[in-house]
């Protein structure tokens, strides 16, 4: 494990995972293992969760609440992109490419996240490469769905 947890913390994270689509994509045993590589983090409404342009290498699963994704625009107010709620993944782009964050995420309501850093993922991959690959495929499906949505919107704007 990249980050040490008490048994109680791990059990609490596992209980939250069981209720998410991400957790449901794995066996109970695998979900229990995954819980050791995630940490719970909460943000009150109005708090910046991710700041565009900052370096980071973590992703998070929204366990509860609503987060607003917005894009900075030079000299203009931030542009609202989308609101995401329970089961959504945020921060996955920087998790993969290690570049600065591509958008800002603000807690629209109180938000609870399950966070996985790249170090946590790498530690998981050393111990359970099979499970790490399945995590990557899960996130890949999320990214594919988002790309399809964005492509559909883009085509709609051109029509």
PDB file of C-alpha atoms in Angstrom:
ATOM      1  CA  UNK A   1       0.000   0.000   0.000  1.00  0.00           C
ATOM      2  CA  UNK A   2       1.318   3.423  -0.887  1.00  0.00           C
ATOM      3  CA  UNK A   3      -0.512   5.045   2.035  1.00  0.00           C
ATOM      4  CA  UNK A   4      -0.940   3.267   5.351  1.00  0.00           C
ATOM      5  CA  UNK A   5      -4.494   2.926   6.661  1.00  0.00           C
ATOM      6  CA  UNK A   6      -5.956   1.576   9.850  1.00  0.00           C
ATOM      7  CA  UNK A   7      -8.275  -1.397   9.562  1.00  0.00           C
ATOM      8  CA  UNK A   8     -11.187   0.907  10.442  1.00  0.00           C
ATOM      9  CA  UNK A   9     -10.281   3.356   7.645  1.00  0.00           C
ATOM     10  CA  UNK A  10      -9.936   0.532   5.150  1.00  0.00           C
ATOM     11  CA  UNK A  11     -13.292  -0.956   6.215  1.00  0.00           C
ATOM     12  CA  UNK A  12     -14.953   2.466   5.898  1.00  0.00           C
ATOM     13  CA  UNK A  13     -13.578   2.930   2.382  1.00  0.00           C
ATOM     14  CA  UNK A  14     -14.655  -0.606   1.431  1.00  0.00           C
ATOM     15  CA  UNK A  15     -18.195   0.106   2.678  1.00  0.00           C
ATOM     16  CA  UNK A  16     -18.347   3.201   0.462  1.00  0.00           C
ATOM     17  CA  UNK A  17     -16.920   1.292  -2.510  1.00  0.00           C
ATOM     18  CA  UNK A  18     -19.567  -1.418  -2.264  1.00  0.00           C
ATOM     19  CA  UNK A  19     -22.221   1.168  -3.121  1.00  0.00           C
ATOM     20  CA  UNK A  20     -20.456   2.623  -6.163  1.00  0.00           C
ATOM     21  CA  UNK A  21     -20.544   1.334  -9.733  1.00  0.00           C
ATOM     22  CA  UNK A  22     -16.757   1.204  -9.559  1.00  0.00           C
ATOM     23  CA  UNK A  23     -16.892  -1.151  -6.580  1.00  0.00           C
ATOM     24  CA  UNK A  24     -19.706  -3.184  -8.151  1.00  0.00           C
ATOM     25  CA  UNK A  25     -17.483  -3.841 -11.188  1.00  0.00           C
ATOM     26  CA  UNK A  26     -15.276  -6.055  -9.008  1.00  0.00           C
ATOM     27  CA  UNK A  27     -15.739  -9.019  -6.708  1.00  0.00           C
ATOM     28  CA  UNK A  28     -16.188  -8.340  -3.001  1.00  0.00           C
ATOM     29  CA  UNK A  29     -12.673  -9.672  -2.394  1.00  0.00           C
ATOM     30  CA  UNK A  30     -11.177  -7.389  -5.045  1.00  0.00           C
ATOM     31  CA  UNK A  31     -13.142  -4.421  -3.709  1.00  0.00           C
ATOM     32  CA  UNK A  32     -11.705  -5.110  -0.252  1.00  0.00           C
ATOM     33  CA  UNK A  33      -8.208  -5.057  -1.767  1.00  0.00           C
ATOM     34  CA  UNK A  34      -8.939  -1.841  -3.682  1.00  0.00           C
ATOM     35  CA  UNK A  35     -10.086  -0.164  -0.462  1.00  0.00           C
ATOM     36  CA  UNK A  36      -6.494  -0.333   0.745  1.00  0.00           C
ATOM     37  CA  UNK A  37      -5.373   1.854  -2.154  1.00  0.00           C
ATOM     38  CA  UNK A  38      -8.022   4.574  -1.863  1.00  0.00           C
ATOM     39  CA  UNK A  39      -8.578   7.238   0.750  1.00  0.00           C
ATOM     40  CA  UNK A  40     -11.683   9.151   1.650  1.00  0.00           C
ATOM     41  CA  UNK A  41     -11.641  12.927   1.252  1.00  0.00           C
ATOM     42  CA  UNK A  42     -14.471  15.421   1.861  1.00  0.00           C
ATOM     43  CA  UNK A  43     -14.989  18.975   0.622  1.00  0.00           C
ATOM     44  CA  UNK A  44     -17.655  21.465   1.713  1.00  0.00           C
ATOM     45  CA  UNK A  45     -19.805  23.182  -0.918  1.00  0.00           C
ATOM     46  CA  UNK A  46     -17.953  25.974  -2.717  1.00  0.00           C
ATOM     47  CA  UNK A  47     -14.497  24.468  -2.190  1.00  0.00           C
ATOM     48  CA  UNK A  48     -12.080  24.060  -5.098  1.00  0.00           C
ATOM     49  CA  UNK A  49     -11.331  20.348  -5.276  1.00  0.00           C
ATOM     50  CA  UNK A  50      -9.029  20.474  -8.315  1.00  0.00           C
ATOM     51  CA  UNK A  51      -7.437  23.653  -9.676  1.00  0.00           C
ATOM     52  CA  UNK A  52      -6.780  23.937 -13.393  1.00  0.00           C
ATOM     53  CA  UNK A  53      -3.083  24.300 -14.161  1.00  0.00           C
ATOM     54  CA  UNK A  54      -1.823  22.679 -10.962  1.00  0.00           C
ATOM     55  CA  UNK A  55       0.248  19.542 -11.054  1.00  0.00           C
ATOM     56  CA  UNK A  56      -1.238  16.445  -9.493  1.00  0.00           C
ATOM     57  CA  UNK A  57      -1.451  12.752 -10.226  1.00  0.00           C
ATOM     58  CA  UNK A  58      -4.579  11.489  -8.562  1.00  0.00           C
ATOM     59  CA  UNK A  59      -8.085  10.631  -9.644  1.00  0.00           C
ATOM     60  CA  UNK A  60     -11.215  10.376  -7.555  1.00  0.00           C
ATOM     61  CA  UNK A  61     -14.572   8.657  -7.582  1.00  0.00           C
ATOM     62  CA  UNK A  62     -17.459  10.805  -6.387  1.00  0.00           C
ATOM     63  CA  UNK A  63     -19.144   8.905  -3.576  1.00  0.00           C
ATOM     64  CA  UNK A  64     -21.647  11.632  -2.714  1.00  0.00           C
ATOM     65  CA  UNK A  65     -22.483  15.183  -3.679  1.00  0.00           C
ATOM     66  CA  UNK A  66     -22.213  17.175  -6.890  1.00  0.00           C
ATOM     67  CA  UNK A  67     -19.054  18.680  -8.395  1.00  0.00           C
ATOM     68  CA  UNK A  68     -18.945  21.297 -11.136  1.00  0.00           C
ATOM     69  CA  UNK A  69     -16.311  21.036 -13.834  1.00  0.00           C
ATOM     70  CA  UNK A  70     -15.301  24.404 -15.244  1.00  0.00           C
ATOM     71  CA  UNK A  71     -12.705  25.668 -17.661  1.00  0.00           C
ATOM     72  CA  UNK A  72     -10.749  28.854 -17.245  1.00  0.00           C
ATOM     73  CA  UNK A  73     -10.912  31.259 -20.159  1.00  0.00           C
ATOM     74  CA  UNK A  74      -8.346  34.073 -20.382  1.00  0.00           C
ATOM     75  CA  UNK A  75      -9.972  37.312 -19.283  1.00  0.00           C
ATOM     76  CA  UNK A  76     -13.457  35.819 -19.017  1.00  0.00           C
ATOM     77  CA  UNK A  77     -15.361  34.128 -16.230  1.00  0.00           C
ATOM     78  CA  UNK A  78     -14.926  30.392 -15.883  1.00  0.00           C
ATOM     79  CA  UNK A  79     -17.034  28.383 -18.285  1.00  0.00           C
ATOM     80  CA  UNK A  80     -19.268  25.713 -16.831  1.00  0.00           C
ATOM     81  CA  UNK A  81     -18.666  22.401 -18.550  1.00  0.00           C
ATOM     82  CA  UNK A  82     -20.729  19.854 -16.643  1.00  0.00           C
ATOM     83  CA  UNK A  83     -21.940  18.851 -13.204  1.00  0.00           C
ATOM     84  CA  UNK A  84     -20.927  15.393 -12.056  1.00  0.00           C
ATOM     85  CA  UNK A  85     -22.423  13.395  -9.204  1.00  0.00           C
ATOM     86  CA  UNK A  86     -22.170  10.012  -7.505  1.00  0.00           C
ATOM     87  CA  UNK A  87     -20.192   7.384  -9.439  1.00  0.00           C
ATOM     88  CA  UNK A  88     -18.405   9.904 -11.671  1.00  0.00           C
ATOM     89  CA  UNK A  89     -14.615   9.901 -11.985  1.00  0.00           C
ATOM     90  CA  UNK A  90     -12.682  13.168 -11.805  1.00  0.00           C
ATOM     91  CA  UNK A  91      -8.997  13.971 -12.278  1.00  0.00           C
ATOM     92  CA  UNK A  92      -8.310  11.018 -14.534  1.00  0.00           C
ATOM     93  CA  UNK A  93      -6.553  13.017 -17.260  1.00  0.00           C
ATOM     94  CA  UNK A  94      -3.688  14.199 -15.013  1.00  0.00           C
ATOM     95  CA  UNK A  95      -3.601  10.743 -13.430  1.00  0.00           C
ATOM     96  CA  UNK A  96      -2.628   9.312 -16.820  1.00  0.00           C
ATOM     97  CA  UNK A  97      -0.572  12.023 -18.490  1.00  0.00           C
ATOM     98  CA  UNK A  98       1.082  13.655 -15.444  1.00  0.00           C
ATOM     99  CA  UNK A  99       0.478  17.101 -16.983  1.00  0.00           C
ATOM    100  CA  UNK A 100      -1.148  19.978 -15.101  1.00  0.00           C
ATOM    101  CA  UNK A 101      -4.872  19.711 -14.395  1.00  0.00           C
ATOM    102  CA  UNK A 102      -6.961  20.516 -17.477  1.00  0.00           C
ATOM    103  CA  UNK A 103      -9.989  21.934 -15.643  1.00  0.00           C
ATOM    104  CA  UNK A 104     -11.141  23.197 -12.273  1.00  0.00           C
ATOM    105  CA  UNK A 105     -13.500  21.123 -10.141  1.00  0.00           C
ATOM    106  CA  UNK A 106     -15.591  22.888  -7.496  1.00  0.00           C
ATOM    107  CA  UNK A 107     -17.794  21.198  -4.914  1.00  0.00           C
ATOM    108  CA  UNK A 108     -21.303  22.398  -5.821  1.00  0.00           C
ATOM    109  CA  UNK A 109     -22.642  20.630  -2.733  1.00  0.00           C
ATOM    110  CA  UNK A 110     -20.735  18.912   0.040  1.00  0.00           C
ATOM    111  CA  UNK A 111     -18.724  16.238  -1.764  1.00  0.00           C
ATOM    112  CA  UNK A 112     -17.152  13.006  -0.562  1.00  0.00           C
ATOM    113  CA  UNK A 113     -14.511  11.402  -2.782  1.00  0.00           C
ATOM    114  CA  UNK A 114     -12.541   8.194  -2.860  1.00  0.00           C
ATOM    115  CA  UNK A 115      -9.084   9.218  -4.077  1.00  0.00           C
ATOM    116  CA  UNK A 116      -6.383   7.105  -5.696  1.00  0.00           C
ATOM    117  CA  UNK A 117      -2.956   8.583  -6.343  1.00  0.00           C
ATOM    118  CA  UNK A 118      -0.658   7.336  -9.061  1.00  0.00           C
ATOM    119  CA  UNK A 119       1.638   6.026  -6.308  1.00  0.00           C
ATOM    120  CA  UNK A 120      -1.277   4.051  -4.841  1.00  0.00           C
ATOM    121  CA  UNK A 121      -2.070   2.638  -8.275  1.00  0.00           C
ATOM    122  CA  UNK A 122       1.577   1.687  -8.876  1.00  0.00           C
ATOM    123  CA  UNK A 123       1.668  -0.063  -5.493  1.00  0.00           C
ATOM    124  CA  UNK A 124      -1.518  -1.958  -6.410  1.00  0.00           C
ATOM    125  CA  UNK A 125       0.011  -2.921  -9.766  1.00  0.00           C
ATOM    126  CA  UNK A 126       3.030  -4.440  -8.020  1.00  0.00           C
ATOM    127  CA  UNK A 127       0.899  -6.588  -5.723  1.00  0.00           C
ATOM    128  CA  UNK A 128      -2.110  -7.316  -7.950  1.00  0.00           C
ATOM    129  CA  UNK A 129      -1.324  -6.547 -11.608  1.00  0.00           C
ATOM    130  CA  UNK A 130      -4.509  -8.335 -12.701  1.00  0.00           C
ATOM    131  CA  UNK A 131      -6.636  -6.032 -10.564  1.00  0.00           C
ATOM    132  CA  UNK A 132      -4.709  -2.949 -11.688  1.00  0.00           C
ATOM    133  CA  UNK A 133      -5.404  -3.844 -15.321  1.00  0.00           C
ATOM    134  CA  UNK A 134      -9.126  -4.178 -14.584  1.00  0.00           C
ATOM    135  CA  UNK A 135      -9.071  -0.766 -12.865  1.00  0.00           C
ATOM    136  CA  UNK A 136      -7.472   0.705 -15.999  1.00  0.00           C
ATOM    137  CA  UNK A 137     -10.124  -0.861 -18.211  1.00  0.00           C
ATOM    138  CA  UNK A 138     -12.870   0.524 -15.972  1.00  0.00           C
ATOM    139  CA  UNK A 139     -11.419   4.029 -16.233  1.00  0.00           C
ATOM    140  CA  UNK A 140     -10.889   3.530 -19.969  1.00  0.00           C
ATOM    141  CA  UNK A 141     -14.609   2.791 -20.382  1.00  0.00           C
ATOM    142  CA  UNK A 142     -15.426   5.981 -18.464  1.00  0.00           C
ATOM    143  CA  UNK A 143     -13.128   7.980 -20.743  1.00  0.00           C
ATOM    144  CA  UNK A 144     -14.618   6.348 -23.853  1.00  0.00           C
ATOM    145  CA  UNK A 145     -18.150   7.295 -22.784  1.00  0.00           C
ATOM    146  CA  UNK A 146     -17.043  10.879 -22.152  1.00  0.00           C
ATOM    147  CA  UNK A 147     -15.333  11.081 -25.527  1.00  0.00           C
ATOM    148  CA  UNK A 148     -18.482   9.823 -27.241  1.00  0.00           C
ATOM    149  CA  UNK A 149     -20.554  12.461 -25.402  1.00  0.00           C
ATOM    150  CA  UNK A 150     -18.161  15.250 -26.315  1.00  0.00           C
ATOM    151  CA  UNK A 151     -17.991  14.082 -29.932  1.00  0.00           C
ATOM    152  CA  UNK A 152     -21.783  14.053 -30.100  1.00  0.00           C
ATOM    153  CA  UNK A 153     -21.985  17.587 -28.703  1.00  0.00           C
ATOM    154  CA  UNK A 154     -19.291  18.796 -31.083  1.00  0.00           C
ATOM    155  CA  UNK A 155     -21.101  17.361 -34.095  1.00  0.00           C
ATOM    156  CA  UNK A 156     -24.318  18.958 -32.824  1.00  0.00           C
ATOM    157  CA  UNK A 157     -22.606  22.349 -32.701  1.00  0.00           C
ATOM    158  CA  UNK A 158     -21.398  21.984 -36.288  1.00  0.00           C
ATOM    159  CA  UNK A 159     -24.816  21.021 -37.652  1.00  0.00           C
TER     160      UNK A 159
END
